[in-house]
PDB file of C-alpha atoms in Angstrom:
ATOM      1  CA  MET A   1     -29.841  44.152 -46.482  1.00  0.00           C
ATOM      2  CA  ALA A   2     -30.161  42.464 -49.164  1.00  0.00           C
ATOM      3  CA  THR A   3     -32.070  43.345 -52.093  1.00  0.00           C
ATOM      4  CA  ALA A   4     -34.633  41.166 -53.516  1.00  0.00           C
ATOM      5  CA  GLU A   5     -33.591  40.097 -57.399  1.00  0.00           C
ATOM      6  CA  PRO A   6     -36.219  39.645 -59.972  1.00  0.00           C
ATOM      7  CA  ILE A   7     -37.683  37.071 -61.411  1.00  0.00           C
ATOM      8  CA  ILE A   8     -37.150  35.788 -64.699  1.00  0.00           C
ATOM      9  CA  MET A   9     -37.847  33.519 -67.358  1.00  0.00           C
ATOM     10  CA  PRO A  10     -36.344  33.491 -70.439  1.00  0.00           C
ATOM     11  CA  GLY A  11     -37.496  31.624 -73.195  1.00  0.00           C
ATOM     12  CA  TYR A  12     -40.687  29.989 -71.581  1.00  0.00           C
ATOM     13  CA  GLN A  13     -42.084  27.585 -73.866  1.00  0.00           C
ATOM     14  CA  GLY A  14     -45.274  26.179 -72.350  1.00  0.00           C
ATOM     15  CA  GLU A  15     -43.989  24.279 -69.477  1.00  0.00           C
ATOM     16  CA  ALA A  16     -45.473  23.937 -66.013  1.00  0.00           C
ATOM     17  CA  ILE A  17     -45.566  26.640 -63.454  1.00  0.00           C
ATOM     18  CA  HIS A  18     -45.072  25.746 -60.135  1.00  0.00           C
ATOM     19  CA  GLY A  19     -45.700  27.930 -57.106  1.00  0.00           C
ATOM     20  CA  PRO A  20     -46.101  28.108 -52.685  1.00  0.00           C
ATOM     21  CA  TYR A  21     -49.165  25.831 -53.420  1.00  0.00           C
ATOM     22  CA  ASP A  22     -47.755  22.356 -55.130  1.00  0.00           C
ATOM     23  CA  ASP A  23     -48.612  19.520 -53.042  1.00  0.00           C
ATOM     24  CA  PRO A  24     -45.071  18.872 -51.052  1.00  0.00           C
ATOM     25  CA  ASP A  25     -46.522  15.109 -51.344  1.00  0.00           C
ATOM     26  CA  GLY A  26     -46.362  15.142 -55.218  1.00  0.00           C
ATOM     27  CA  ASP A  27     -49.801  14.513 -55.654  1.00  0.00           C
ATOM     28  CA  SER A  28     -51.201  16.235 -59.044  1.00  0.00           C
ATOM     29  CA  ASP A  29     -52.780  19.889 -59.200  1.00  0.00           C
ATOM     30  CA  ALA A  30     -55.930  18.220 -59.761  1.00  0.00           C
ATOM     31  CA  ASP A  31     -56.283  16.836 -56.540  1.00  0.00           C
ATOM     32  CA  ASN A  32     -55.694  20.445 -55.184  1.00  0.00           C
ATOM     33  CA  GLY A  33     -57.533  22.860 -56.975  1.00  0.00           C
ATOM     34  CA  VAL A  34     -54.060  24.546 -58.354  1.00  0.00           C
ATOM     35  CA  PRO A  35     -54.593  25.582 -62.423  1.00  0.00           C
ATOM     36  CA  ASP A  36     -52.539  23.122 -64.402  1.00  0.00           C
ATOM     37  CA  TYR A  37     -50.532  25.855 -66.934  1.00  0.00           C
ATOM     38  CA  THR A  38     -49.111  23.445 -68.741  1.00  0.00           C
ATOM     39  CA  GLY A  39     -48.620  24.674 -72.454  1.00  0.00           C
ATOM     40  CA  ALA A  40     -49.411  28.276 -71.712  1.00  0.00           C
ATOM     41  CA  SER A  41     -48.374  30.798 -74.138  1.00  0.00           C
ATOM     42  CA  VAL A  42     -46.044  33.172 -72.873  1.00  0.00           C
ATOM     43  CA  GLN A  43     -48.485  36.025 -73.413  1.00  0.00           C
ATOM     44  CA  GLN A  44     -50.760  33.811 -71.955  1.00  0.00           C
ATOM     45  CA  VAL A  45     -48.064  33.355 -68.647  1.00  0.00           C
ATOM     46  CA  PHE A  46     -47.133  37.090 -69.074  1.00  0.00           C
ATOM     47  CA  GLU A  47     -50.832  37.982 -68.300  1.00  0.00           C
ATOM     48  CA  LEU A  48     -51.005  35.482 -65.321  1.00  0.00           C
ATOM     49  CA  PHE A  49     -48.028  36.947 -63.645  1.00  0.00           C
ATOM     50  CA  SER A  50     -49.513  40.979 -63.886  1.00  0.00           C
ATOM     51  CA  ALA A  51     -52.547  39.654 -63.053  1.00  0.00           C
ATOM     52  CA  THR A  52     -50.939  38.129 -59.203  1.00  0.00           C
ATOM     53  CA  ALA A  53     -47.888  40.592 -58.951  1.00  0.00           C
ATOM     54  CA  PRO A  54     -47.731  42.233 -55.707  1.00  0.00           C
ATOM     55  CA  ARG A  55     -48.354  45.741 -55.882  1.00  0.00           C
ATOM     56  CA  GLY A  56     -45.685  48.003 -56.973  1.00  0.00           C
ATOM     57  CA  TRP A  57     -44.041  45.265 -58.892  1.00  0.00           C
ATOM     58  CA  ARG A  58     -43.695  45.563 -62.592  1.00  0.00           C
ATOM     59  CA  VAL A  59     -44.267  42.074 -64.773  1.00  0.00           C
ATOM     60  CA  GLU A  60     -42.189  43.261 -68.435  1.00  0.00           C
ATOM     61  CA  LEU A  61     -41.850  40.958 -71.567  1.00  0.00           C
ATOM     62  CA  ILE A  62     -38.358  41.796 -72.518  1.00  0.00           C
ATOM     63  CA  GLU A  63     -36.700  39.620 -76.076  1.00  0.00           C
ATOM     64  CA  GLY A  64     -39.099  37.355 -74.829  1.00  0.00           C
ATOM     65  CA  GLU A  65     -38.494  36.753 -71.183  1.00  0.00           C
ATOM     66  CA  ILE A  66     -40.459  37.343 -69.079  1.00  0.00           C
ATOM     67  CA  CYS A  67     -39.088  39.616 -65.776  1.00  0.00           C
ATOM     68  CA  VAL A  68     -40.878  40.727 -62.623  1.00  0.00           C
ATOM     69  CA  ARG A  69     -39.441  43.450 -60.904  1.00  0.00           C
ATOM     70  CA  PRO A  70     -39.611  44.453 -57.030  1.00  0.00           C
ATOM     71  CA  PRO A  71     -40.525  48.293 -55.972  1.00  0.00           C
ATOM     72  CA  ALA A  72     -37.573  50.388 -56.832  1.00  0.00           C
ATOM     73  CA  ASN A  73     -35.292  51.729 -53.972  1.00  0.00           C
ATOM     74  CA  GLY A  74     -35.384  55.942 -52.924  1.00  0.00           C
ATOM     75  CA  GLU A  75     -31.990  56.394 -54.419  1.00  0.00           C
ATOM     76  CA  HIS A  76     -33.413  55.322 -57.748  1.00  0.00           C
ATOM     77  CA  GLU A  77     -36.997  57.410 -57.054  1.00  0.00           C
ATOM     78  CA  GLU A  78     -35.322  60.506 -56.255  1.00  0.00           C
ATOM     79  CA  ILE A  79     -32.998  60.444 -59.562  1.00  0.00           C
ATOM     80  CA  VAL A  80     -36.603  59.665 -61.417  1.00  0.00           C
ATOM     81  CA  SER A  81     -38.157  62.546 -59.992  1.00  0.00           C
ATOM     82  CA  GLU A  82     -35.686  65.081 -60.513  1.00  0.00           C
ATOM     83  CA  LEU A  83     -35.255  63.850 -64.223  1.00  0.00           C
ATOM     84  CA  SER A  84     -39.432  64.624 -64.287  1.00  0.00           C
ATOM     85  CA  GLY A  85     -38.917  67.896 -62.375  1.00  0.00           C
ATOM     86  CA  GLN A  86     -36.075  68.918 -64.858  1.00  0.00           C
ATOM     87  CA  VAL A  87     -38.403  68.365 -67.958  1.00  0.00           C
ATOM     88  CA  ARG A  88     -41.016  69.946 -66.570  1.00  0.00           C
ATOM     89  CA  ASP A  89     -38.839  73.295 -65.830  1.00  0.00           C
ATOM     90  CA  HIS A  90     -37.875  73.102 -69.614  1.00  0.00           C
ATOM     91  CA  ASP A  91     -41.482  72.185 -71.364  1.00  0.00           C
ATOM     92  CA  LYS A  92     -44.586  72.242 -68.684  1.00  0.00           C
ATOM     93  CA  GLY A  93     -46.505  71.314 -72.273  1.00  0.00           C
ATOM     94  CA  LEU A  94     -45.033  67.936 -71.858  1.00  0.00           C
ATOM     95  CA  GLY A  95     -46.192  64.838 -70.000  1.00  0.00           C
ATOM     96  CA  ARG A  96     -44.375  62.851 -67.699  1.00  0.00           C
ATOM     97  CA  TYR A  97     -45.328  59.315 -66.789  1.00  0.00           C
ATOM     98  CA  THR A  98     -44.267  56.571 -64.472  1.00  0.00           C
ATOM     99  CA  GLY A  99     -45.803  53.288 -64.721  1.00  0.00           C
ATOM    100  CA  ILE A 100     -47.074  53.572 -68.009  1.00  0.00           C
ATOM    101  CA  GLY A 101     -47.027  50.266 -69.871  1.00  0.00           C
ATOM    102  CA  LEU A 102     -45.622  49.933 -74.025  1.00  0.00           C
ATOM    103  CA  ASN A 103     -46.206  47.842 -76.507  1.00  0.00           C
ATOM    104  CA  VAL A 104     -42.977  47.611 -78.309  1.00  0.00           C
ATOM    105  CA  PRO A 105     -41.803  45.086 -81.409  1.00  0.00           C
ATOM    106  CA  GLY A 106     -39.929  42.620 -79.826  1.00  0.00           C
ATOM    107  CA  ALA A 107     -38.446  38.681 -79.715  1.00  0.00           C
ATOM    108  CA  SER A 108     -42.051  37.161 -78.845  1.00  0.00           C
ATOM    109  CA  ALA A 109     -44.749  38.947 -80.892  1.00  0.00           C
ATOM    110  CA  THR A 110     -45.096  41.717 -78.473  1.00  0.00           C
ATOM    111  CA  GLY A 111     -42.616  42.928 -75.762  1.00  0.00           C
ATOM    112  CA  HIS A 112     -44.715  44.377 -73.246  1.00  0.00           C
ATOM    113  CA  VAL A 113     -42.209  47.210 -70.842  1.00  0.00           C
ATOM    114  CA  VAL A 114     -42.940  49.749 -68.152  1.00  0.00           C
ATOM    115  CA  PRO A 115     -40.161  52.628 -68.622  1.00  0.00           C
ATOM    116  CA  ASP A 116     -38.989  54.427 -65.428  1.00  0.00           C
ATOM    117  CA  LEU A 117     -39.877  57.698 -67.157  1.00  0.00           C
ATOM    118  CA  VAL A 118     -42.021  58.424 -70.373  1.00  0.00           C
ATOM    119  CA  ILE A 119     -42.055  61.994 -72.045  1.00  0.00           C
ATOM    120  CA  ALA A 120     -44.846  62.435 -74.408  1.00  0.00           C
ATOM    121  CA  PRO A 121     -47.033  65.201 -74.895  1.00  0.00           C
ATOM    122  CA  ARG A 122     -49.793  65.790 -72.668  1.00  0.00           C
ATOM    123  CA  GLY A 123     -53.164  63.731 -73.163  1.00  0.00           C
ATOM    124  CA  SER A 124     -51.135  60.553 -74.661  1.00  0.00           C
ATOM    125  CA  PHE A 125     -52.675  58.053 -72.602  1.00  0.00           C
ATOM    126  CA  ALA A 126     -56.030  59.575 -71.928  1.00  0.00           C
ATOM    127  CA  ASP A 127     -57.921  55.805 -71.951  1.00  0.00           C
ATOM    128  CA  GLN A 128     -58.529  52.844 -69.888  1.00  0.00           C
ATOM    129  CA  GLU A 129     -55.908  50.274 -71.427  1.00  0.00           C
ATOM    130  CA  GLU A 130     -53.377  48.987 -69.584  1.00  0.00           C
ATOM    131  CA  TRP A 131     -50.683  48.963 -73.034  1.00  0.00           C
ATOM    132  CA  HIS A 132     -50.026  51.468 -74.976  1.00  0.00           C
ATOM    133  CA  GLU A 133     -48.446  52.309 -78.267  1.00  0.00           C
ATOM    134  CA  PRO A 134     -45.550  54.447 -78.310  1.00  0.00           C
ATOM    135  CA  VAL A 135     -46.905  56.463 -80.966  1.00  0.00           C
ATOM    136  CA  GLY A 136     -46.086  60.148 -79.930  1.00  0.00           C
ATOM    137  CA  VAL A 137     -43.671  59.115 -77.054  1.00  0.00           C
ATOM    138  CA  LEU A 138     -40.308  61.338 -77.362  1.00  0.00           C
ATOM    139  CA  LEU A 139     -38.155  60.135 -74.663  1.00  0.00           C
ATOM    140  CA  VAL A 140     -37.730  56.777 -72.690  1.00  0.00           C
ATOM    141  CA  ALA A 141     -35.738  56.811 -69.522  1.00  0.00           C
ATOM    142  CA  GLU A 142     -34.340  53.927 -67.126  1.00  0.00           C
ATOM    143  CA  VAL A 143     -32.444  54.518 -63.935  1.00  0.00           C
ATOM    144  CA  THR A 144     -30.086  51.146 -63.550  1.00  0.00           C
ATOM    145  CA  SER A 145     -30.258  48.968 -60.490  1.00  0.00           C
ATOM    146  CA  THR A 146     -27.957  45.999 -60.270  1.00  0.00           C
ATOM    147  CA  SER A 147     -30.631  43.763 -60.781  1.00  0.00           C
ATOM    148  CA  THR A 148     -32.066  45.360 -63.757  1.00  0.00           C
ATOM    149  CA  ALA A 149     -28.835  47.162 -65.354  1.00  0.00           C
ATOM    150  CA  ASP A 150     -28.196  44.563 -68.522  1.00  0.00           C
ATOM    151  CA  ARG A 151     -31.680  44.430 -69.457  1.00  0.00           C
ATOM    152  CA  ASP A 152     -31.550  48.143 -69.490  1.00  0.00           C
ATOM    153  CA  ARG A 153     -28.336  48.249 -71.216  1.00  0.00           C
ATOM    154  CA  GLU A 154     -29.068  45.937 -73.628  1.00  0.00           C
ATOM    155  CA  LYS A 155     -32.208  44.130 -74.170  1.00  0.00           C
ATOM    156  CA  LYS A 156     -34.386  47.259 -74.330  1.00  0.00           C
ATOM    157  CA  ILE A 157     -32.604  49.250 -76.663  1.00  0.00           C
ATOM    158  CA  HIS A 158     -34.384  46.917 -79.333  1.00  0.00           C
ATOM    159  CA  GLY A 159     -37.241  47.447 -78.215  1.00  0.00           C
ATOM    160  CA  TYR A 160     -37.199  51.070 -78.115  1.00  0.00           C
ATOM    161  CA  ALA A 161     -35.594  51.478 -81.223  1.00  0.00           C
ATOM    162  CA  ARG A 162     -37.618  49.401 -83.790  1.00  0.00           C
ATOM    163  CA  ALA A 163     -40.332  51.298 -82.270  1.00  0.00           C
ATOM    164  CA  GLY A 164     -39.308  54.763 -82.975  1.00  0.00           C
ATOM    165  CA  ILE A 165     -38.881  56.270 -80.187  1.00  0.00           C
ATOM    166  CA  PRO A 166     -36.879  59.254 -80.718  1.00  0.00           C
ATOM    167  CA  VAL A 167     -34.700  59.150 -77.554  1.00  0.00           C
ATOM    168  CA  TYR A 168     -33.740  56.490 -74.757  1.00  0.00           C
ATOM    169  CA  LEU A 169     -31.840  57.925 -72.052  1.00  0.00           C
ATOM    170  CA  LEU A 170     -30.265  55.166 -69.516  1.00  0.00           C
ATOM    171  CA  ILE A 171     -29.025  57.070 -66.302  1.00  0.00           C
ATOM    172  CA  ASP A 172     -26.468  54.503 -65.162  1.00  0.00           C
ATOM    173  CA  ARG A 173     -25.746  54.272 -61.812  1.00  0.00           C
ATOM    174  CA  GLU A 174     -23.400  51.740 -61.413  1.00  0.00           C
ATOM    175  CA  GLU A 175     -20.768  53.136 -64.427  1.00  0.00           C
ATOM    176  CA  GLY A 176     -21.734  56.454 -63.098  1.00  0.00           C
ATOM    177  CA  GLU A 177     -22.535  57.597 -66.312  1.00  0.00           C
ATOM    178  CA  VAL A 178     -25.582  59.017 -68.936  1.00  0.00           C
ATOM    179  CA  THR A 179     -26.061  57.681 -72.598  1.00  0.00           C
ATOM    180  CA  VAL A 180     -27.860  59.319 -75.150  1.00  0.00           C
ATOM    181  CA  TYR A 181     -29.507  56.977 -77.286  1.00  0.00           C
ATOM    182  CA  SER A 182     -30.566  58.669 -80.300  1.00  0.00           C
ATOM    183  CA  GLU A 183     -31.789  58.403 -84.554  1.00  0.00           C
ATOM    184  CA  PRO A 184     -33.862  54.804 -84.210  1.00  0.00           C
ATOM    185  CA  SER A 185     -32.330  52.642 -86.788  1.00  0.00           C
ATOM    186  CA  GLY A 186     -33.695  49.286 -87.315  1.00  0.00           C
ATOM    187  CA  ASP A 187     -33.016  47.384 -83.798  1.00  0.00           C
ATOM    188  CA  ASP A 188     -30.457  49.998 -82.886  1.00  0.00           C
ATOM    189  CA  TYR A 189     -29.455  53.646 -82.110  1.00  0.00           C
ATOM    190  CA  ALA A 190     -26.919  54.863 -84.281  1.00  0.00           C
ATOM    191  CA  LYS A 191     -26.202  57.628 -81.963  1.00  0.00           C
ATOM    192  CA  GLY A 192     -24.977  56.905 -78.109  1.00  0.00           C
ATOM    193  CA  PRO A 193     -22.983  59.417 -76.697  1.00  0.00           C
ATOM    194  CA  LYS A 194     -21.973  58.972 -73.199  1.00  0.00           C
ATOM    195  CA  HIS A 195     -21.926  61.674 -69.840  1.00  0.00           C
ATOM    196  CA  LYS A 196     -20.298  61.164 -66.792  1.00  0.00           C
ATOM    197  CA  LEU A 197     -22.623  61.596 -64.245  1.00  0.00           C
ATOM    198  CA  GLY A 198     -21.948  65.507 -62.492  1.00  0.00           C
ATOM    199  CA  LEU A 199     -21.979  66.372 -66.427  1.00  0.00           C
ATOM    200  CA  THR A 200     -24.242  68.946 -68.306  1.00  0.00           C
ATOM    201  CA  VAL A 201     -26.179  66.176 -70.490  1.00  0.00           C
ATOM    202  CA  PRO A 202     -27.613  67.741 -74.168  1.00  0.00           C
ATOM    203  CA  LEU A 203     -30.653  66.035 -75.167  1.00  0.00           C
ATOM    204  CA  PRO A 204     -31.396  66.265 -78.873  1.00  0.00           C
ATOM    205  CA  ALA A 205     -34.096  66.902 -80.895  1.00  0.00           C
ATOM    206  CA  PRO A 206     -37.329  66.435 -80.395  1.00  0.00           C
ATOM    207  CA  LEU A 207     -36.031  67.298 -76.909  1.00  0.00           C
ATOM    208  CA  GLY A 208     -33.540  69.634 -77.158  1.00  0.00           C
ATOM    209  CA  PHE A 209     -32.160  71.175 -73.908  1.00  0.00           C
ATOM    210  CA  GLU A 210     -29.745  70.316 -71.414  1.00  0.00           C
ATOM    211  CA  LEU A 211     -30.236  68.023 -68.354  1.00  0.00           C
ATOM    212  CA  ASP A 212     -28.075  68.971 -64.959  1.00  0.00           C
ATOM    213  CA  SER A 213     -26.611  65.396 -64.480  1.00  0.00           C
ATOM    214  CA  ALA A 214     -24.773  67.124 -61.156  1.00  0.00           C
ATOM    215  CA  GLU A 215     -28.781  66.642 -59.091  1.00  0.00           C
ATOM    216  CA  PHE A 216     -28.703  62.945 -59.825  1.00  0.00           C
TER     217      PHE A 216
END
């Protein structure tokens, strides 16, 4: 069965947005009641996509690109669940969050990302906001999929580093390895050792314990 590909709008600069309700005969949007989004900002289009995306889909603004991705498959979610469980076993005082939106500095005024897993002290997101400042976040984790791997390996690194998130854990299913980025500096991390999937993966401070990636 084919996998749904994410929708990517690179460098949106205010072009008209066309969709399934456009008039096939070429009549204007004014005639059929469809709003005209010509001239809308990247942020405005991002908010539009966020409001209309199907349940379970994630809408992110990554380095100036609006990315809409479908729900992950079962293998992906099993890895996220196992990672969350291992963190819980080592430190029950930490919160383990999926589906949390973070604001990170990006190519646009503000990037909006939804990591696969966020580790932060309990109560860090006890508010009504949809997008949160990453203050207090200790670790973000991404588990790659074929359609999202390039962004996880490259573009997301910049936003997480600029935000000062101490550890970015990248579980790369396609490459069969785990990369532990730490010591953020500017728009990159100073350290990024790689480990083969199946081996023990040490996490640096502020976490300071080991993951058993054989369970991934």
